Amino acid sequence: MNKLSEWKHVFKLDPQKTLSDHDLQLILESGTDAVIIGGTDGVTFENVSDLFDRVQPYDVPCLLEVSDIEVIAPEFDGYLIPMVLNSREKKWMLDIHHQAVKEYGDIMDWDQMVVEGYCVLNEKAKVFKHANCYLPDEEDVLAYARMAEHMFHLPVFYLEYSGTYGDPELVKKITNELQHTTVVYGGGIRSSKQAEEMSACADVIVVGNVLYEDLDAALKTVSVAKKSNF
Amino acid sequence: MNKLSEWKHVFKLDPQKTLSDHDLQLILESGTDAVIIGGTDGVTFENVSDLFDRVQPYDVPCLLEVSDIEVIAPEFDGYLIPMVLNSREKKWMLDIHHQAVKEYGDIMDWDQMVVEGYCVLNEKAKVFKHANCYLPDEEDVLAYARMAEHMFHLPVFYLEYSGTYGDPELVKKITNELQHTTVVYGGGIRSSKQAEEMSACADVIVVGNVLYEDLDAALKTVSVAKKSNF
């Protein structure tokens, strides 16, 4: 399923938040390359499945970002598996994944798994505290990015500023460094101007929270991202 | 440099232990596919470099297993980087490596690096305590092996029984499971009979300690391993 390397723009939908059918239709017919269902809090099998059922009729790839093994519903177009590189605990890097592979390894379809080297860069983000992260400096981030590409051969390196707008210069530096691993940027994009700026710095931008706060602004991020030649 | 997938037999030389020139010549002209220099205790830049200088004149690939960033000498044919999958600490899985990439990433030749998914299976081995490991059960080992191949795309999965002879059935099960990742077995091979048995179960066998205790027996492991069709 992995055409992720060809994508420019993705919407991230939070299964805990509410979207009317009309708004969901606007999102799914916006021209975005894909939607990701995922969140840190309150994600359940029920709300994931409910949202997926509403997305499925549309012709947009739908991926699940797996934050908890209990929420894995079938039939998604792909499953994003975060390895939190700047967590202080092996748990978020490997052990949860190991338990999942131990339990479901016999029936896993590896072609549907997309392992993300995840680097959380906003100290105030829920996921930062949840996964017991430390704040890496620029050289730390660069080293994680190199490891993601050269040591672990990961398809995705995800710069997660969740809830705040990030540093375009750092994002650009990382994207310039990586040849085979796709750099995904997420966090704080609230306008087409920001979408344009970050699209010039990352391979793919993820737009999330603004969907629930200013849908028009969110929808306008699609066309500018897809025009980017980066 | 990585022809490791074509190898059958490797000798592991401990830089802290003594070998006469005559014995070293016998080892390096034995027909073994490669030698690895490595150990857990007492490995220094000086004893690694000294041993490498004595091995280099021979036509046998020589790899350094990097246990400590301070011992990295140049000019090896390759560098084995262990990721200890069954360590309890992220340190042995990622953090030491991250520090090394942070410091030397600009000058690293990634083609020379061979990342090993390392699984330590002998509770009494020095490396088991050193890297704060837990003893995985069979299903744990299988899950680590699958992660090494499918999530991290590692070239090597290393079953390390260091100092004791392992379980051929488990080794065979793991080797049968992996398609692209080379399964290396190390530990306790003291006779050609054991070498023959483990060569039928793993892609590559590593013979170490017996070199220093019964050189004739060690040398006899080469031909049986290389005859194996596994």
GROMACS .gro file of C-alpha atoms in nm:
model
  460
    1MET     CA    1   0.000   0.000   0.000
    2ASN     CA    2   0.290   0.230   0.065
    3LYS     CA    3   0.269   0.524  -0.169
    4LEU     CA    4   0.351   0.743   0.122
    5SER     CA    5   0.672   0.855  -0.045
    6GLU     CA    6   0.458   1.015  -0.318
    7TRP     CA    7   0.227   1.201  -0.081
    8LYS     CA    8   0.244   1.571   0.004
    9HIS     CA    9  -0.053   1.631   0.233
   10VAL     CA   10  -0.234   1.421   0.492
   11PHE     CA   11  -0.518   1.502   0.733
   12LYS     CA   12  -0.501   1.344   1.077
   13LEU     CA   13  -0.842   1.268   1.228
   14ASP     CA   14  -0.886   1.231   1.602
   15PRO     CA   15  -1.140   0.956   1.675
   16GLN     CA   16  -1.233   1.122   2.002
   17LYS     CA   17  -1.345   1.444   1.834
   18THR     CA   18  -1.670   1.510   1.648
   19LEU     CA   19  -1.711   1.581   1.278
   20SER     CA   20  -2.044   1.619   1.100
   21ASP     CA   21  -2.102   1.412   0.790
   22HIS     CA   22  -2.089   1.731   0.586
   23ASP     CA   23  -1.753   1.837   0.728
   24LEU     CA   24  -1.612   1.488   0.688
   25GLN     CA   25  -1.720   1.489   0.324
   26LEU     CA   26  -1.542   1.822   0.266
   27ILE     CA   27  -1.225   1.678   0.422
   28LEU     CA   28  -1.233   1.357   0.221
   29GLU     CA   29  -1.309   1.534  -0.106
   30SER     CA   30  -1.049   1.805  -0.044
   31GLY     CA   31  -0.783   1.644  -0.260
   32THR     CA   32  -0.569   1.538   0.037
   33ASP     CA   33  -0.350   1.235  -0.035
   34ALA     CA   34  -0.462   1.034   0.267
   35VAL     CA   35  -0.611   1.045   0.613
   36ILE     CA   36  -0.456   0.907   0.929
   37ILE     CA   37  -0.675   0.810   1.221
   38GLY     CA   38  -0.489   0.854   1.546
   39GLY     CA   39  -0.457   1.035   1.877
   40THR     CA   40  -0.297   1.011   2.218
   41ASP     CA   41  -0.598   1.013   2.452
   42GLY     CA   42  -0.932   0.839   2.448
   43VAL     CA   43  -0.867   0.625   2.143
   44THR     CA   44  -1.080   0.311   2.158
   45PHE     CA   45  -1.160   0.024   1.925
   46GLU     CA   46  -1.515   0.159   1.901
   47ASN     CA   47  -1.439   0.520   1.808
   48VAL     CA   48  -1.163   0.410   1.567
   49SER     CA   49  -1.396   0.162   1.395
   50ASP     CA   50  -1.685   0.411   1.383
   51LEU     CA   51  -1.469   0.676   1.218
   52PHE     CA   52  -1.316   0.427   0.978
   53ASP     CA   53  -1.661   0.311   0.869
   54ARG     CA   54  -1.750   0.671   0.781
   55VAL     CA   55  -1.423   0.727   0.588
   56GLN     CA   56  -1.418   0.398   0.401
   57PRO     CA   57  -1.681   0.484   0.136
   58TYR     CA   58  -1.457   0.763   0.006
   59ASP     CA   59  -1.173   0.708  -0.235
   60VAL     CA   60  -0.898   0.826   0.002
   61PRO     CA   61  -0.639   0.595   0.159
   62CYS     CA   62  -0.703   0.562   0.532
   63LEU     CA   63  -0.424   0.464   0.772
   64LEU     CA   64  -0.438   0.384   1.140
   65GLU     CA   65  -0.163   0.523   1.362
   66VAL     CA   66  -0.136   0.248   1.620
   67SER     CA   67  -0.108   0.398   1.967
   68ASP     CA   68  -0.245   0.093   2.146
   69ILE     CA   69  -0.262  -0.266   2.034
   70GLU     CA   70  -0.623  -0.289   2.154
   71VAL     CA   71  -0.748  -0.041   1.895
   72ILE     CA   72  -0.627  -0.227   1.586
   73ALA     CA   73  -0.927  -0.266   1.360
   74PRO     CA   74  -0.896  -0.458   1.033
   75GLU     CA   75  -0.935  -0.328   0.677
   76PHE     CA   76  -0.729  -0.011   0.702
   77ASP     CA   77  -0.512   0.060   0.398
   78GLY     CA   78  -0.208   0.061   0.623
   79TYR     CA   79  -0.089   0.072   0.983
   80LEU     CA   80   0.160   0.330   1.105
   81ILE     CA   81   0.375   0.197   1.387
   82PRO     CA   82   0.555   0.472   1.581
   83MET     CA   83   0.896   0.398   1.733
   84VAL     CA   84   0.951   0.691   1.969
   85LEU     CA   85   1.323   0.752   1.924
   86ASN     CA   86   1.353   1.026   2.185
   87SER     CA   87   1.165   0.842   2.456
   88ARG     CA   88   1.371   0.764   2.765
   89GLU     CA   89   1.222   0.415   2.779
   90LYS     CA   90   1.282   0.111   2.559
   91LYS     CA   91   0.911   0.041   2.598
   92TRP     CA   92   0.812   0.310   2.344
   93MET     CA   93   1.089   0.218   2.106
   94LEU     CA   94   1.062  -0.159   2.100
   95ASP     CA   95   0.889  -0.343   2.384
   96ILE     CA   96   0.525  -0.263   2.302
   97HIS     CA   97   0.597  -0.358   1.941
   98HIS     CA   98   0.764  -0.679   2.057
   99GLN     CA   99   0.457  -0.780   2.256
  100ALA     CA  100   0.237  -0.714   1.954
  101VAL     CA  101   0.460  -0.918   1.722
  102LYS     CA  102   0.479  -1.195   1.982
  103GLU     CA  103   0.100  -1.209   1.998
  104TYR     CA  104   0.005  -1.147   1.634
  105GLY     CA  105   0.324  -1.224   1.437
  106ASP     CA  106   0.177  -1.532   1.273
  107ILE     CA  107  -0.104  -1.336   1.110
  108MET     CA  108   0.065  -1.000   1.048
  109ASP     CA  109   0.073  -0.864   0.697
  110TRP     CA  110   0.411  -0.690   0.703
  111ASP     CA  111   0.346  -0.513   0.374
  112GLN     CA  112   0.076  -0.312   0.546
  113MET     CA  113   0.300  -0.196   0.831
  114VAL     CA  114   0.477   0.137   0.805
  115VAL     CA  115   0.729   0.185   1.085
  116GLU     CA  116   0.778   0.550   1.172
  117GLY     CA  117   1.091   0.678   1.342
  118TYR     CA  118   0.910   0.924   1.566
  119CYS     CA  119   1.076   1.227   1.719
  120VAL     CA  120   0.862   1.440   1.951
  121LEU     CA  121   0.978   1.801   1.962
  122ASN     CA  122   0.717   1.981   2.172
  123GLU     CA  123   0.764   1.944   2.545
  124LYS     CA  124   0.403   2.043   2.608
  125ALA     CA  125   0.251   1.780   2.380
  126LYS     CA  126   0.055   1.502   2.546
  127VAL     CA  127   0.255   1.241   2.360
  128PHE     CA  128   0.579   1.393   2.493
  129LYS     CA  129   0.478   1.323   2.853
  130HIS     CA  130   0.293   1.002   2.771
  131ALA     CA  131   0.600   0.844   2.608
  132ASN     CA  132   0.842   0.993   2.864
  133CYS     CA  133   1.044   1.186   2.607
  134TYR     CA  134   1.338   1.421   2.645
  135LEU     CA  135   1.382   1.727   2.426
  136PRO     CA  136   1.654   1.654   2.170
  137ASP     CA  137   1.879   1.928   2.034
  138GLU     CA  138   1.934   1.974   1.660
  139GLU     CA  139   2.229   1.738   1.648
  140ASP     CA  140   2.028   1.474   1.835
  141VAL     CA  141   1.749   1.499   1.580
  142LEU     CA  142   1.993   1.474   1.290
  143ALA     CA  143   2.150   1.164   1.444
  144TYR     CA  144   1.805   1.002   1.493
  145ALA     CA  145   1.721   1.079   1.132
  146ARG     CA  146   2.044   0.919   1.011
  147MET     CA  147   1.979   0.611   1.224
  148ALA     CA  148   1.624   0.586   1.090
  149GLU     CA  149   1.754   0.581   0.735
  150HIS     CA  150   2.086   0.397   0.759
  151MET     CA  151   2.055   0.164   1.056
  152PHE     CA  152   1.684   0.079   1.061
  153HIS     CA  153   1.592   0.151   0.698
  154LEU     CA  154   1.262   0.299   0.809
  155PRO     CA  155   1.017   0.426   0.546
  156VAL     CA  156   0.922   0.731   0.757
  157PHE     CA  157   1.092   0.980   0.989
  158TYR     CA  158   0.819   1.179   1.166
  159LEU     CA  159   0.895   1.520   1.317
  160GLU     CA  160   0.612   1.561   1.565
  161TYR     CA  161   0.555   1.913   1.703
  162SER     CA  162   0.201   1.815   1.803
  163GLY     CA  163   0.008   2.129   1.899
  164THR     CA  164   0.276   2.384   1.814
  165TYR     CA  165   0.431   2.508   1.492
  166GLY     CA  166   0.784   2.380   1.440
  167ASP     CA  167   1.117   2.506   1.315
  168PRO     CA  168   1.121   2.511   0.933
  169GLU     CA  169   1.500   2.534   0.918
  170LEU     CA  170   1.549   2.216   1.121
  171VAL     CA  171   1.281   2.033   0.923
  172LYS     CA  172   1.449   2.134   0.597
  173LYS     CA  173   1.791   2.028   0.723
  174ILE     CA  174   1.658   1.681   0.809
  175THR     CA  175   1.474   1.642   0.478
  176ASN     CA  176   1.786   1.743   0.286
  177GLU     CA  177   1.983   1.480   0.476
  178LEU     CA  178   1.761   1.181   0.399
  179GLN     CA  179   1.750   1.009   0.062
  180HIS     CA  180   1.526   0.705   0.109
  181THR     CA  181   1.331   0.777   0.426
  182THR     CA  182   1.028   1.005   0.383
  183VAL     CA  183   1.023   1.303   0.620
  184VAL     CA  184   0.678   1.373   0.763
  185TYR     CA  185   0.608   1.695   0.950
  186GLY     CA  186   0.319   1.732   1.192
  187GLY     CA  187   0.219   2.009   1.430
  188GLY     CA  188   0.051   2.347   1.452
  189ILE     CA  189  -0.027   2.413   1.086
  190ARG     CA  190  -0.324   2.652   1.100
  191SER     CA  191  -0.305   2.842   0.772
  192SER     CA  192  -0.219   2.798   0.408
  193LYS     CA  193   0.083   3.022   0.463
  194GLN     CA  194   0.224   2.780   0.722
  195ALA     CA  195   0.130   2.483   0.504
  196GLU     CA  196   0.321   2.639   0.217
  197GLU     CA  197   0.625   2.707   0.434
  198MET     CA  198   0.643   2.356   0.583
  199SER     CA  199   0.567   2.188   0.251
  200ALA     CA  200   0.883   2.349   0.122
  201CYS     CA  201   1.075   2.188   0.410
  202ALA     CA  202   0.927   1.836   0.451
  203ASP     CA  203   0.823   1.562   0.212
  204VAL     CA  204   0.476   1.531   0.365
  205ILE     CA  205   0.280   1.762   0.598
  206VAL     CA  206   0.014   1.642   0.838
  207VAL     CA  207  -0.270   1.878   0.927
  208GLY     CA  208  -0.477   1.789   1.231
  209ASN     CA  209  -0.619   2.010   1.507
  210VAL     CA  210  -0.721   2.301   1.285
  211LEU     CA  211  -0.978   2.071   1.122
  212TYR     CA  212  -1.178   2.098   1.442
  213GLU     CA  213  -1.126   2.471   1.492
  214ASP     CA  214  -1.128   2.634   1.150
  215LEU     CA  215  -1.228   2.389   0.880
  216ASP     CA  216  -1.200   2.642   0.596
  217ALA     CA  217  -0.841   2.722   0.689
  218ALA     CA  218  -0.766   2.349   0.713
  219LEU     CA  219  -0.909   2.278   0.369
  220LYS     CA  220  -0.699   2.555   0.216
  221THR     CA  221  -0.378   2.380   0.325
  222VAL     CA  222  -0.433   2.102   0.069
  223SER     CA  223  -0.377   2.291  -0.253
  224VAL     CA  224  -0.066   2.478  -0.137
  225ALA     CA  225   0.094   2.157  -0.010
  226LYS     CA  226   0.023   1.973  -0.331
  227LYS     CA  227   0.174   2.254  -0.537
  228SER     CA  228   0.503   2.218  -0.348
  229ASN     CA  229   0.782   2.071  -0.555
  230PHE     CA  230   0.996   1.959  -0.266
  231MET     CA  231   3.194  -0.524   0.206
  232ASN     CA  232   2.890  -0.719   0.317
  233LYS     CA  233   2.923  -1.071   0.184
  234LEU     CA  234   2.818  -1.192   0.523
  235SER     CA  235   2.509  -1.353   0.375
  236GLU     CA  236   2.741  -1.586   0.181
  237TRP     CA  237   2.951  -1.687   0.481
  238LYS     CA  238   2.925  -2.014   0.673
  239HIS     CA  239   3.202  -1.998   0.931
  240VAL     CA  240   3.366  -1.716   1.126
  241PHE     CA  241   3.629  -1.716   1.400
  242LYS     CA  242   3.591  -1.459   1.678
  243LEU     CA  243   3.920  -1.336   1.821
  244ASP     CA  244   3.935  -1.185   2.168
  245PRO     CA  245   4.187  -0.897   2.170
  246GLN     CA  246   4.253  -0.954   2.540
  247LYS     CA  247   4.373  -1.311   2.487
  248THR     CA  248   4.710  -1.426   2.356
  249LEU     CA  249   4.778  -1.608   2.030
  250SER     CA  250   5.123  -1.694   1.897
  251ASP     CA  251   5.205  -1.591   1.541
  252HIS     CA  252   5.204  -1.958   1.447
  253ASP     CA  253   4.858  -2.020   1.589
  254LEU     CA  254   4.724  -1.701   1.432
  255GLN     CA  255   4.860  -1.813   1.096
  256LEU     CA  256   4.683  -2.149   1.131
  257ILE     CA  257   4.357  -1.970   1.209
  258LEU     CA  258   4.382  -1.725   0.922
  259GLU     CA  259   4.481  -1.993   0.671
  260SER     CA  260   4.214  -2.234   0.794
  261GLY     CA  261   3.967  -2.151   0.520
  262THR     CA  262   3.732  -1.961   0.754
  263ASP     CA  263   3.524  -1.699   0.577
  264ALA     CA  264   3.614  -1.413   0.810
  265VAL     CA  265   3.736  -1.315   1.153
  266ILE     CA  266   3.559  -1.090   1.397
  267ILE     CA  267   3.758  -0.905   1.662
  268GLY     CA  268   3.548  -0.849   1.970
  269GLY     CA  269   3.489  -0.920   2.337
  270THR     CA  270   3.305  -0.795   2.642
  271ASP     CA  271   3.586  -0.720   2.886
  272GLY     CA  272   3.922  -0.550   2.853
  273VAL     CA  273   3.881  -0.442   2.492
  274THR     CA  274   4.095  -0.135   2.427
  275PHE     CA  275   4.195   0.068   2.123
  276GLU     CA  276   4.551  -0.064   2.169
  277ASN     CA  277   4.477  -0.436   2.186
  278VAL     CA  278   4.223  -0.411   1.902
  279SER     CA  279   4.471  -0.225   1.680
  280ASP     CA  280   4.756  -0.462   1.767
  281LEU     CA  281   4.551  -0.767   1.678
  282PHE     CA  282   4.419  -0.606   1.360
  283ASP     CA  283   4.775  -0.526   1.247
  284ARG     CA  284   4.865  -0.894   1.281
  285VAL     CA  285   4.553  -1.010   1.092
  286GLN     CA  286   4.564  -0.754   0.811
  287PRO     CA  287   4.847  -0.915   0.605
  288TYR     CA  288   4.629  -1.224   0.551
  289ASP     CA  289   4.364  -1.248   0.284
  290VAL     CA  290   4.070  -1.291   0.525
  291PRO     CA  291   3.803  -1.024   0.585
  292CYS     CA  292   3.839  -0.879   0.933
  293LEU     CA  293   3.544  -0.716   1.110
  294LEU     CA  294   3.532  -0.527   1.436
  295GLU     CA  295   3.240  -0.594   1.667
  296VAL     CA  296   3.196  -0.254   1.827
  297SER     CA  297   3.140  -0.290   2.201
  298ASP     CA  298   3.267   0.056   2.286
  299ILE     CA  299   3.297   0.364   2.070
  300GLU     CA  300   3.647   0.429   2.205
  301VAL     CA  301   3.789   0.114   2.045
  302ILE     CA  302   3.692   0.194   1.685
  303ALA     CA  303   4.010   0.166   1.481
  304PRO     CA  304   4.005   0.248   1.110
  305GLU     CA  305   4.068   0.017   0.814
  306PHE     CA  306   3.859  -0.281   0.919
  307ASP     CA  307   3.664  -0.446   0.638
  308GLY     CA  308   3.345  -0.382   0.829
  309TYR     CA  309   3.199  -0.283   1.164
  310LEU     CA  310   2.940  -0.495   1.340
  311ILE     CA  311   2.704  -0.283   1.551
  312PRO     CA  312   2.508  -0.489   1.806
  313MET     CA  313   2.158  -0.376   1.904
  314VAL     CA  314   2.082  -0.582   2.213
  315LEU     CA  315   1.714  -0.659   2.160
  316ASN     CA  316   1.660  -0.839   2.492
  317SER     CA  317   1.830  -0.577   2.705
  318ARG     CA  318   1.603  -0.410   2.960
  319GLU     CA  319   1.754  -0.072   2.876
  320LYS     CA  320   1.714   0.148   2.569
  321LYS     CA  321   2.083   0.231   2.614
  322TRP     CA  322   2.197  -0.102   2.462
  323MET     CA  323   1.940  -0.090   2.188
  324LEU     CA  324   1.972   0.268   2.068
  325ASP     CA  325   2.126   0.530   2.294
  326ILE     CA  326   2.493   0.433   2.268
  327HIS     CA  327   2.450   0.411   1.891
  328HIS     CA  328   2.279   0.750   1.889
  329GLN     CA  329   2.571   0.911   2.070
  330ALA     CA  330   2.813   0.758   1.820
  331VAL     CA  331   2.609   0.879   1.521
  332LYS     CA  332   2.575   1.222   1.681
  333GLU     CA  333   2.952   1.245   1.719
  334TYR     CA  334   3.073   1.075   1.400
  335GLY     CA  335   2.769   1.083   1.166
  336ASP     CA  336   2.933   1.329   0.927
  337ILE     CA  337   3.224   1.096   0.853
  338MET     CA  338   3.055   0.756   0.885
  339ASP     CA  339   3.071   0.517   0.592
  340TRP     CA  340   2.732   0.350   0.627
  341ASP     CA  341   2.818   0.081   0.373
  342GLN     CA  342   3.072  -0.054   0.619
  343MET     CA  343   2.828  -0.080   0.908
  344VAL     CA  344   2.648  -0.406   0.973
  345VAL     CA  345   2.375  -0.369   1.235
  346GLU     CA  346   2.316  -0.692   1.426
  347GLY     CA  347   1.990  -0.764   1.603
  348TYR     CA  348   2.152  -0.926   1.905
  349CYS     CA  349   1.970  -1.169   2.131
  350VAL     CA  350   2.163  -1.298   2.433
  351LEU     CA  351   2.043  -1.640   2.546
  352ASN     CA  352   2.285  -1.745   2.819
  353GLU     CA  353   2.210  -1.594   3.159
  354LYS     CA  354   2.564  -1.664   3.276
  355ALA     CA  355   2.736  -1.483   2.989
  356LYS     CA  356   2.922  -1.166   3.077
  357VAL     CA  357   2.739  -0.977   2.805
  358PHE     CA  358   2.404  -1.085   2.955
  359LYS     CA  359   2.479  -0.905   3.280
  360HIS     CA  360   2.674  -0.624   3.117
  361ALA     CA  361   2.381  -0.527   2.892
  362ASN     CA  362   2.118  -0.591   3.162
  363CYS     CA  363   1.935  -0.858   2.963
  364TYR     CA  364   1.635  -1.074   3.050
  365LEU     CA  365   1.606  -1.433   2.933
  366PRO     CA  366   1.355  -1.444   2.648
  367ASP     CA  367   1.138  -1.750   2.587
  368GLU     CA  368   1.112  -1.909   2.242
  369GLU     CA  369   0.820  -1.692   2.135
  370ASP     CA  370   1.009  -1.380   2.247
  371VAL     CA  371   1.307  -1.479   2.033
  372LEU     CA  372   1.085  -1.548   1.733
  373ALA     CA  373   0.921  -1.206   1.771
  374TYR     CA  374   1.262  -1.033   1.794
  375ALA     CA  375   1.372  -1.217   1.481
  376ARG     CA  376   1.061  -1.106   1.293
  377MET     CA  377   1.114  -0.746   1.406
  378ALA     CA  378   1.479  -0.760   1.298
  379GLU     CA  379   1.376  -0.865   0.949
  380HIS     CA  380   1.045  -0.687   0.890
  381MET     CA  381   1.057  -0.373   1.104
  382PHE     CA  382   1.426  -0.286   1.110
  383HIS     CA  383   1.544  -0.466   0.794
  384LEU     CA  384   1.864  -0.568   0.971
  385PRO     CA  385   2.125  -0.768   0.777
  386VAL     CA  386   2.201  -0.992   1.078
  387PHE     CA  387   2.012  -1.159   1.362
  388TYR     CA  388   2.269  -1.290   1.611
  389LEU     CA  389   2.177  -1.570   1.854
  390GLU     CA  390   2.441  -1.530   2.123
  391TYR     CA  391   2.483  -1.820   2.366
  392SER     CA  392   2.830  -1.692   2.458
  393GLY     CA  393   3.012  -1.960   2.659
  394THR     CA  394   2.748  -2.233   2.637
  395TYR     CA  395   2.615  -2.451   2.358
  396GLY     CA  396   2.270  -2.348   2.243
  397ASP     CA  397   1.945  -2.512   2.139
  398PRO     CA  398   1.971  -2.633   1.777
  399GLU     CA  399   1.594  -2.664   1.743
  400LEU     CA  400   1.534  -2.302   1.835
  401VAL     CA  401   1.817  -2.184   1.609
  402LYS     CA  402   1.672  -2.382   1.320
  403LYS     CA  403   1.323  -2.246   1.381
  404ILE     CA  404   1.453  -1.889   1.365
  405THR     CA  405   1.660  -1.951   1.053
  406ASN     CA  406   1.364  -2.110   0.878
  407GLU     CA  407   1.156  -1.804   0.964
  408LEU     CA  408   1.386  -1.539   0.815
  409GLN     CA  409   1.424  -1.478   0.442
  410HIS     CA  410   1.648  -1.174   0.410
  411THR     CA  411   1.818  -1.142   0.747
  412THR     CA  412   2.121  -1.368   0.799
  413VAL     CA  413   2.104  -1.579   1.117
  414VAL     CA  414   2.437  -1.597   1.299
  415TYR     CA  415   2.487  -1.847   1.582
  416GLY     CA  416   2.758  -1.802   1.845
  417GLY     CA  417   2.840  -1.991   2.162
  418GLY     CA  418   2.999  -2.304   2.299
  419ILE     CA  419   3.103  -2.479   1.978
  420ARG     CA  420   3.395  -2.698   2.088
  421SER     CA  421   3.399  -2.980   1.832
  422SER     CA  422   3.341  -3.051   1.466
  423LYS     CA  423   3.032  -3.250   1.565
  424GLN     CA  424   2.877  -2.943   1.727
  425ALA     CA  425   2.989  -2.726   1.436
  426GLU     CA  426   2.819  -2.966   1.197
  427GLU     CA  427   2.500  -2.966   1.400
  428MET     CA  428   2.475  -2.587   1.433
  429SER     CA  429   2.577  -2.528   1.071
  430ALA     CA  430   2.269  -2.726   0.976
  431CYS     CA  431   2.057  -2.487   1.185
  432ALA     CA  432   2.206  -2.137   1.128
  433ASP     CA  433   2.331  -1.947   0.823
  434VAL     CA  434   2.666  -1.868   0.987
  435ILE     CA  435   2.840  -2.013   1.292
  436VAL     CA  436   3.091  -1.823   1.503
  437VAL     CA  437   3.365  -2.017   1.681
  438GLY     CA  438   3.551  -1.836   1.958
  439ASN     CA  439   3.668  -1.960   2.298
  440VAL     CA  440   3.783  -2.303   2.184
  441LEU     CA  441   4.053  -2.132   1.978
  442TYR     CA  442   4.229  -2.056   2.304
  443GLU     CA  443   4.170  -2.396   2.463
  444ASP     CA  444   4.195  -2.656   2.187
  445LEU     CA  445   4.317  -2.506   1.863
  446ASP     CA  446   4.307  -2.834   1.671
  447ALA     CA  447   3.942  -2.885   1.756
  448ALA     CA  448   3.869  -2.523   1.659
  449LEU     CA  449   4.038  -2.560   1.320
  450LYS     CA  450   3.836  -2.873   1.245
  451THR     CA  451   3.510  -2.677   1.271
  452VAL     CA  452   3.587  -2.492   0.948
  453SER     CA  453   3.552  -2.770   0.696
  454VAL     CA  454   3.232  -2.915   0.841
  455ALA     CA  455   3.067  -2.574   0.851
  456LYS     CA  456   3.165  -2.497   0.493
  457LYS     CA  457   3.024  -2.829   0.373
  458SER     CA  458   2.684  -2.743   0.519
  459ASN     CA  459   2.423  -2.666   0.258
  460PHE     CA  460   2.191  -2.475   0.484
   0.00000   0.00000   0.00000
